[in-house]
Tab-separated table of C-alpha atoms in Angstrom:
chain	number	residue	atom	x	y	z
Q	69	UNK	CA	-2.453	41.802	27.933
Q	70	UNK	CA	-4.209	38.507	28.512
Q	71	UNK	CA	-2.160	35.652	29.832
Q	72	UNK	CA	-0.547	33.856	26.916
Q	73	UNK	CA	-0.420	30.091	26.578
Q	74	UNK	CA	2.812	30.465	24.628
Q	75	UNK	CA	5.388	33.134	23.949
Q	76	UNK	CA	4.393	35.507	21.138
Q	77	UNK	CA	6.623	35.441	18.044
Q	78	UNK	CA	6.509	36.658	14.452
Q	79	UNK	CA	4.583	33.490	13.537
Q	80	UNK	CA	1.662	35.023	15.450
Q	81	UNK	CA	1.486	38.114	13.203
Q	82	UNK	CA	-1.875	38.006	11.389
Q	83	UNK	CA	-1.436	37.501	7.650
Q	84	UNK	CA	-2.958	40.142	5.380
Q	85	UNK	CA	-2.968	41.060	1.710
Q	86	UNK	CA	-3.153	44.806	2.119
Q	87	UNK	CA	-2.155	47.592	4.470
Q	88	UNK	CA	0.576	50.219	4.312
Q	89	UNK	CA	3.248	50.302	7.009
Q	90	UNK	CA	5.724	53.174	7.305
Q	91	UNK	CA	8.796	52.483	9.458
Q	92	UNK	CA	11.468	55.024	10.346
Q	93	UNK	CA	15.067	53.887	10.717
Q	94	UNK	CA	14.370	50.586	8.983
Q	95	UNK	CA	17.534	49.946	6.945
Q	96	UNK	CA	19.057	48.126	9.926
Q	97	UNK	CA	18.449	47.039	13.497
Q	98	UNK	CA	14.991	46.788	15.044
Q	99	UNK	CA	13.426	48.690	12.156
Q	100	UNK	CA	14.823	46.224	9.634
Q	101	UNK	CA	13.376	43.315	11.617
Q	102	UNK	CA	10.018	45.111	11.680
Q	103	UNK	CA	10.124	45.597	7.913
Q	104	UNK	CA	11.105	41.982	7.259
Q	105	UNK	CA	8.412	40.533	9.508
Q	106	UNK	CA	5.619	42.819	8.279
Q	107	UNK	CA	6.447	42.342	4.594
Q	108	UNK	CA	6.535	38.582	5.187
Q	109	UNK	CA	3.021	38.870	6.638
Q	110	UNK	CA	1.711	40.626	3.523
Q	111	UNK	CA	2.068	44.287	4.449
Q	112	UNK	CA	3.171	46.884	1.915
Q	113	UNK	CA	6.184	48.343	3.726
Q	114	UNK	CA	7.936	51.659	3.217
Q	115	UNK	CA	11.497	51.456	4.493
Q	116	UNK	CA	12.855	54.826	5.569
Q	117	UNK	CA	16.360	56.127	6.104
Q	118	UNK	CA	18.930	58.753	5.135
Q	119	UNK	CA	20.944	56.608	2.729
Q	120	UNK	CA	19.344	55.521	-0.561
Q	121	UNK	CA	22.100	52.994	-1.296
Q	122	UNK	CA	21.584	51.406	2.092
Q	123	UNK	CA	17.848	51.409	1.416
Q	124	UNK	CA	18.332	49.589	-1.878
Q	125	UNK	CA	20.561	46.995	-0.188
Q	126	UNK	CA	17.936	46.461	2.517
Q	127	UNK	CA	15.208	45.919	-0.063
Q	128	UNK	CA	17.415	43.453	-1.941
Q	129	UNK	CA	18.075	41.553	1.284
Q	130	UNK	CA	14.373	41.328	2.115
Q	131	UNK	CA	13.471	40.261	-1.425
Q	132	UNK	CA	16.111	37.540	-1.284
Q	133	UNK	CA	14.394	36.184	1.817
Q	134	UNK	CA	10.876	36.770	0.503
Q	135	UNK	CA	10.657	37.415	-3.271
Q	136	UNK	CA	6.983	38.324	-2.942
Q	137	UNK	CA	7.597	41.094	-0.407
Q	138	UNK	CA	6.123	44.504	-1.193
Q	139	UNK	CA	8.824	46.907	-0.049
Q	140	UNK	CA	9.990	50.331	-1.195
Q	141	UNK	CA	12.381	52.973	0.109
Q	142	UNK	CA	11.810	56.638	0.997
Q	143	UNK	CA	14.606	58.964	1.961
Q	144	UNK	CA	14.102	60.995	5.117
Q	145	UNK	CA	16.312	62.677	7.695
Q	146	UNK	CA	14.520	62.950	11.031
Q	147	UNK	CA	17.126	65.493	12.126
Q	148	UNK	CA	15.847	67.921	9.474
Q	149	UNK	CA	12.291	69.283	9.588
Q	150	UNK	CA	12.420	70.201	5.907
Q	151	UNK	CA	13.201	66.579	5.005
Q	152	UNK	CA	10.280	65.381	7.127
Q	153	UNK	CA	7.951	67.869	5.460
Q	154	UNK	CA	9.131	66.824	1.998
Q	155	UNK	CA	8.477	63.161	2.766
Q	156	UNK	CA	5.025	63.918	4.188
Q	157	UNK	CA	4.181	65.984	1.112
Q	158	UNK	CA	5.097	63.050	-1.136
Q	159	UNK	CA	2.899	60.741	0.891
Q	160	UNK	CA	-0.028	63.156	0.904
Q	161	UNK	CA	0.270	63.552	-2.860
Q	162	UNK	CA	0.225	59.775	-3.144
Q	163	UNK	CA	-2.961	59.795	-1.089
Q	164	UNK	CA	-2.823	56.239	0.219
Q	165	UNK	CA	-4.051	55.674	3.776
Q	166	UNK	CA	-1.336	54.731	6.268
Q	167	UNK	CA	-2.421	51.797	8.405
Q	168	UNK	CA	0.692	51.626	10.542
Q	169	UNK	CA	3.397	54.114	11.482
Q	170	UNK	CA	6.331	52.831	13.518
Q	171	UNK	CA	8.402	55.645	15.011
Q	172	UNK	CA	11.555	53.620	15.441
Q	173	UNK	CA	14.635	55.594	14.339
Q	174	UNK	CA	16.961	56.781	17.038
Q	175	UNK	CA	20.261	58.379	17.983
Q	176	UNK	CA	21.947	57.204	21.167
Q	177	UNK	CA	24.471	58.975	23.378
Q	178	UNK	CA	26.899	60.734	21.030
Q	179	UNK	CA	29.813	61.739	23.300
Q	180	UNK	CA	29.686	65.382	22.270
Q	181	UNK	CA	26.650	67.617	21.968
Q	182	UNK	CA	25.483	67.737	18.361
Q	183	UNK	CA	22.614	69.603	16.749
Q	184	UNK	CA	19.993	68.858	14.138
Q	185	UNK	CA	19.593	71.001	11.032
Q	186	UNK	CA	17.110	73.105	13.002
Q	187	UNK	CA	19.356	73.656	16.018
Q	188	UNK	CA	17.903	71.064	18.401
Q	189	UNK	CA	20.108	68.805	20.513
Q	190	UNK	CA	20.533	65.774	18.261
Q	191	UNK	CA	18.946	63.125	20.490
Q	192	UNK	CA	15.924	65.177	21.533
Q	193	UNK	CA	15.552	66.623	18.038
Q	194	UNK	CA	15.749	63.302	16.194
Q	195	UNK	CA	14.192	60.834	18.602
Q	196	UNK	CA	11.321	63.021	19.771
Q	197	UNK	CA	10.810	66.185	17.702
Q	198	UNK	CA	11.436	64.402	14.405
Q	199	UNK	CA	8.857	61.723	15.126
Q	200	UNK	CA	6.436	64.243	16.607
Q	201	UNK	CA	6.614	66.308	13.401
Q	202	UNK	CA	6.320	63.226	11.191
Q	203	UNK	CA	3.238	61.906	12.999
Q	204	UNK	CA	1.539	65.303	12.844
Q	205	UNK	CA	2.143	65.672	9.130
Q	206	UNK	CA	0.913	62.139	8.392
Q	207	UNK	CA	-2.151	62.483	10.634
Q	208	UNK	CA	-4.592	62.962	7.749
Q	209	UNK	CA	-3.407	59.740	6.091
Q	210	UNK	CA	-3.539	57.836	9.378
Q	211	UNK	CA	-7.093	59.063	9.953
Q	212	UNK	CA	-7.957	58.018	6.401
Q	213	UNK	CA	-7.155	54.401	7.286
Q	214	UNK	CA	-9.422	52.115	9.258
Q	215	UNK	CA	-8.061	51.392	12.730
Q	216	UNK	CA	-4.598	52.866	12.101
Q	217	UNK	CA	-1.888	52.319	14.680
Q	218	UNK	CA	1.090	54.441	15.664
Q	219	UNK	CA	3.802	52.597	17.574
Q	220	UNK	CA	6.522	54.742	19.128
Q	221	UNK	CA	9.689	53.003	20.282
Q	222	UNK	CA	11.090	54.101	23.625
Q	223	UNK	CA	13.814	52.514	25.781
Q	224	UNK	CA	14.379	51.196	29.285
Q	225	UNK	CA	16.673	54.224	29.584
Q	226	UNK	CA	13.490	56.257	30.088
Q	227	UNK	CA	13.326	55.011	33.674
Q	228	UNK	CA	15.706	57.794	34.638
Q	229	UNK	CA	14.287	60.294	32.172
Q	230	UNK	CA	13.001	63.718	33.135
Q	231	UNK	CA	11.693	66.494	30.883
Q	232	UNK	CA	13.809	69.543	31.683
Q	233	UNK	CA	11.826	72.422	30.213
Q	234	UNK	CA	14.507	74.855	31.383
Q	235	UNK	CA	17.129	73.144	29.216
Q	236	UNK	CA	15.378	70.901	26.688
Q	237	UNK	CA	18.253	71.209	24.252
Q	238	UNK	CA	20.998	70.494	26.811
Q	239	UNK	CA	22.689	73.809	26.055
Q	240	UNK	CA	23.596	74.557	29.672
Q	241	UNK	CA	24.817	71.060	30.382
Q	242	UNK	CA	25.182	68.093	28.039
Q	243	UNK	CA	25.390	64.637	29.589
Q	244	UNK	CA	24.931	62.017	26.834
Q	245	UNK	CA	22.973	59.458	28.858
Q	246	UNK	CA	20.819	62.086	30.522
Q	247	UNK	CA	19.906	63.643	27.181
Q	248	UNK	CA	19.087	60.211	25.779
Q	249	UNK	CA	16.871	59.377	28.759
Q	250	UNK	CA	15.008	62.664	28.297
Q	251	UNK	CA	14.421	61.923	24.608
Q	252	UNK	CA	13.177	58.426	25.412
Q	253	UNK	CA	10.792	59.494	28.187
Q	254	UNK	CA	9.537	62.072	25.677
Q	255	UNK	CA	8.872	59.245	23.193
Q	256	UNK	CA	6.801	57.391	25.763
Q	257	UNK	CA	4.911	60.476	26.917
Q	258	UNK	CA	4.149	61.367	23.301
Q	259	UNK	CA	2.699	57.900	22.671
Q	260	UNK	CA	0.482	58.098	25.754
Q	261	UNK	CA	-0.661	61.662	25.016
Q	262	UNK	CA	-1.399	60.807	21.382
Q	263	UNK	CA	-3.749	58.052	22.562
Q	264	UNK	CA	-5.522	60.449	24.935
Q	265	UNK	CA	-5.968	63.045	22.205
Q	266	UNK	CA	-7.094	60.476	19.649
Q	267	UNK	CA	-9.806	59.335	22.042
Q	268	UNK	CA	-10.802	62.912	22.874
Q	269	UNK	CA	-10.976	64.154	19.288
Q	270	UNK	CA	-12.178	60.964	17.614
Q	271	UNK	CA	-9.152	60.517	15.373
Q	272	UNK	CA	-9.611	56.742	15.294
Q	273	UNK	CA	-5.882	56.130	15.795
Q	274	UNK	CA	-4.498	53.663	18.311
Q	275	UNK	CA	-1.228	54.860	19.854
Q	276	UNK	CA	1.014	52.336	21.593
Q	277	UNK	CA	4.559	52.442	22.949
Q	278	UNK	CA	7.167	49.702	22.977
Q	279	UNK	CA	10.796	49.096	23.842
Q	280	UNK	CA	13.279	46.413	22.729
Q	281	UNK	CA	14.981	45.690	26.025
Q	282	UNK	CA	18.742	45.355	25.593
Q	283	UNK	CA	19.288	44.203	22.023
Q	284	UNK	CA	22.256	43.552	19.756
Q	285	UNK	CA	21.930	46.429	17.270
Q	286	UNK	CA	24.407	49.031	15.998
Q	287	UNK	CA	22.684	51.858	17.879
Q	288	UNK	CA	25.335	51.952	20.603
Q	289	UNK	CA	28.243	51.773	18.159
Q	290	UNK	CA	26.774	54.374	15.805
Q	291	UNK	CA	25.999	56.766	18.652
Q	292	UNK	CA	28.477	56.519	21.497
Q	293	UNK	CA	31.199	55.078	19.288
Q	294	UNK	CA	32.780	51.628	19.083
Q	295	UNK	CA	35.438	52.444	21.706
Q	296	UNK	CA	33.030	53.913	24.238
Q	297	UNK	CA	32.219	51.727	27.245
Q	298	UNK	CA	28.769	50.820	25.806
Q	299	UNK	CA	30.321	50.252	22.384
Q	300	UNK	CA	33.001	47.952	23.810
Q	301	UNK	CA	30.346	45.996	25.724
Q	302	UNK	CA	28.331	45.597	22.531
Q	303	UNK	CA	31.337	44.514	20.424
Q	304	UNK	CA	33.143	42.192	22.823
Q	305	UNK	CA	30.344	40.909	25.072
Q	306	UNK	CA	27.530	40.272	22.575
Q	307	UNK	CA	26.076	37.504	24.751
Q	308	UNK	CA	24.817	40.204	27.134
Q	309	UNK	CA	22.469	41.453	24.412
Q	310	UNK	CA	19.524	39.599	22.925
Q	311	UNK	CA	19.329	39.287	19.115
Q	312	UNK	CA	17.749	42.245	17.346
Q	313	UNK	CA	15.058	39.929	15.949
Q	314	UNK	CA	14.045	39.182	19.541
Q	315	UNK	CA	14.192	42.856	20.467
Q	316	UNK	CA	11.771	43.681	17.656
Q	317	UNK	CA	9.014	41.466	19.044
Q	318	UNK	CA	7.419	43.988	21.458
Q	319	UNK	CA	7.134	46.539	18.632
Q	320	UNK	CA	5.691	43.945	16.259
Q	321	UNK	CA	3.242	42.815	18.934
Q	322	UNK	CA	2.133	46.417	19.481
Q	323	UNK	CA	1.838	46.914	15.723
Q	324	UNK	CA	-0.137	43.809	14.811
Q	325	UNK	CA	-1.616	41.851	17.694
Q	326	UNK	CA	-5.384	42.083	18.250
Q	327	UNK	CA	-4.558	41.963	21.963
Q	328	UNK	CA	-2.382	45.100	21.930
Q	329	UNK	CA	-4.229	48.054	23.469
Q	330	UNK	CA	-3.917	51.784	22.939
Q	331	UNK	CA	-2.197	53.706	25.702
Q	332	UNK	CA	-0.171	50.708	26.850
Q	333	UNK	CA	3.552	50.038	26.725
Q	334	UNK	CA	5.094	46.723	25.690
Q	335	UNK	CA	8.546	45.288	26.273
Q	336	UNK	CA	10.348	41.984	26.961
Q	337	UNK	CA	9.093	39.830	29.833
Q	338	UNK	CA	12.334	38.693	31.511
Q	339	UNK	CA	15.222	40.083	33.562
Q	340	UNK	CA	13.727	43.489	34.349
Q	341	UNK	CA	12.446	43.833	30.771
Q	342	UNK	CA	15.902	43.493	29.230
Q	343	UNK	CA	15.114	40.368	27.207
Q	344	UNK	CA	12.381	37.877	26.448
Q	345	UNK	CA	8.985	37.893	24.770
Q	346	UNK	CA	6.357	40.672	24.582
Q	347	UNK	CA	4.441	41.635	27.667
Q	348	UNK	CA	3.014	44.790	29.226
Q	349	UNK	CA	5.928	46.966	30.345
Q	350	UNK	CA	6.003	49.152	33.407
Q	351	UNK	CA	5.441	52.840	32.718
Q	352	UNK	CA	7.749	55.035	34.824
Q	353	UNK	CA	5.825	57.235	37.238
Q	354	UNK	CA	7.039	60.457	35.610
Q	355	UNK	CA	5.675	59.366	32.215
Q	356	UNK	CA	2.148	59.283	33.642
Q	357	UNK	CA	2.202	62.984	34.529
Q	358	UNK	CA	-0.488	64.248	32.146
Q	359	UNK	CA	0.250	67.908	32.893
Q	360	UNK	CA	3.890	67.530	31.887
Q	361	UNK	CA	2.792	65.545	28.832
Q	362	UNK	CA	0.400	68.318	27.839
Q	363	UNK	CA	3.099	70.969	28.203
Q	364	UNK	CA	5.573	68.821	26.267
Q	365	UNK	CA	3.005	68.472	23.479
Q	366	UNK	CA	2.464	72.215	23.271
Q	367	UNK	CA	6.190	72.978	23.330
Q	368	UNK	CA	6.843	70.279	20.724
Q	369	UNK	CA	4.234	71.728	18.375
Q	370	UNK	CA	6.007	75.075	18.488
Q	371	UNK	CA	9.450	73.575	17.991
Q	372	UNK	CA	8.334	71.268	15.173
Q	373	UNK	CA	6.142	73.974	13.609
Q	374	UNK	CA	3.182	71.605	13.325
Q	375	UNK	CA	-0.322	71.259	14.690
Q	376	UNK	CA	-2.424	68.158	15.172
């Protein structure tokens, strides 16, 4: 990224009067901030989540802030491949090109091993396989758009992440943080591999990764629980976390800035990427292993029952 004369904020998002953005996990947290900022900039935004009532409340909140916002809700459960397929089928029937897909939804460190509807470990199955399947099934609509972008949200937890092909689903041993780190390094590797394959096959899609640093969302409380150590830190020491609106900036930069480049990774610029304004983030060495990324792609296609 070129040196900035000022810190990038939502006021730098280019205004537009068209363009469809699809955002997973956007009824709260980083995804909500993405939806609010993009709809305020003129995008037609599809908010996605598991709870229709929560979706309606989110739309009402955005419309109260910006009555002219073009927002709608689609129900989807990224922990259920049949739900993902049903959503993609609705979108394909609609036929509208998708200009922007933000793979944002996430599950973080549930204390006990849980499974998705298809038998995957919940974090790997939701955070990675769910988004992998969704992107594959929306590929035709992304290719139909001009200069579509896919932004996949990872985490600084990926720094310790390793893809364990011998125990992808953490069946032999489940350590919450370790499973989360694996899912998040998988997110980053998917984003990088998608860019390589788009360039190779001429898909015309720009794939970028981002992370929010350490932000004040409900992800910790919803996952690990409010009385877990991370949950207690989030509830009683909120000053250690930057606001979720600040945490959304790297994703919004990746999604909208003319300076954002495919195959790069964006995060906050201060305190070891835990807070601040968008800048190029450091990619962990293991995420640059193209052979592992290729194998992960092939394995993911089989697990998600999709092809690109």
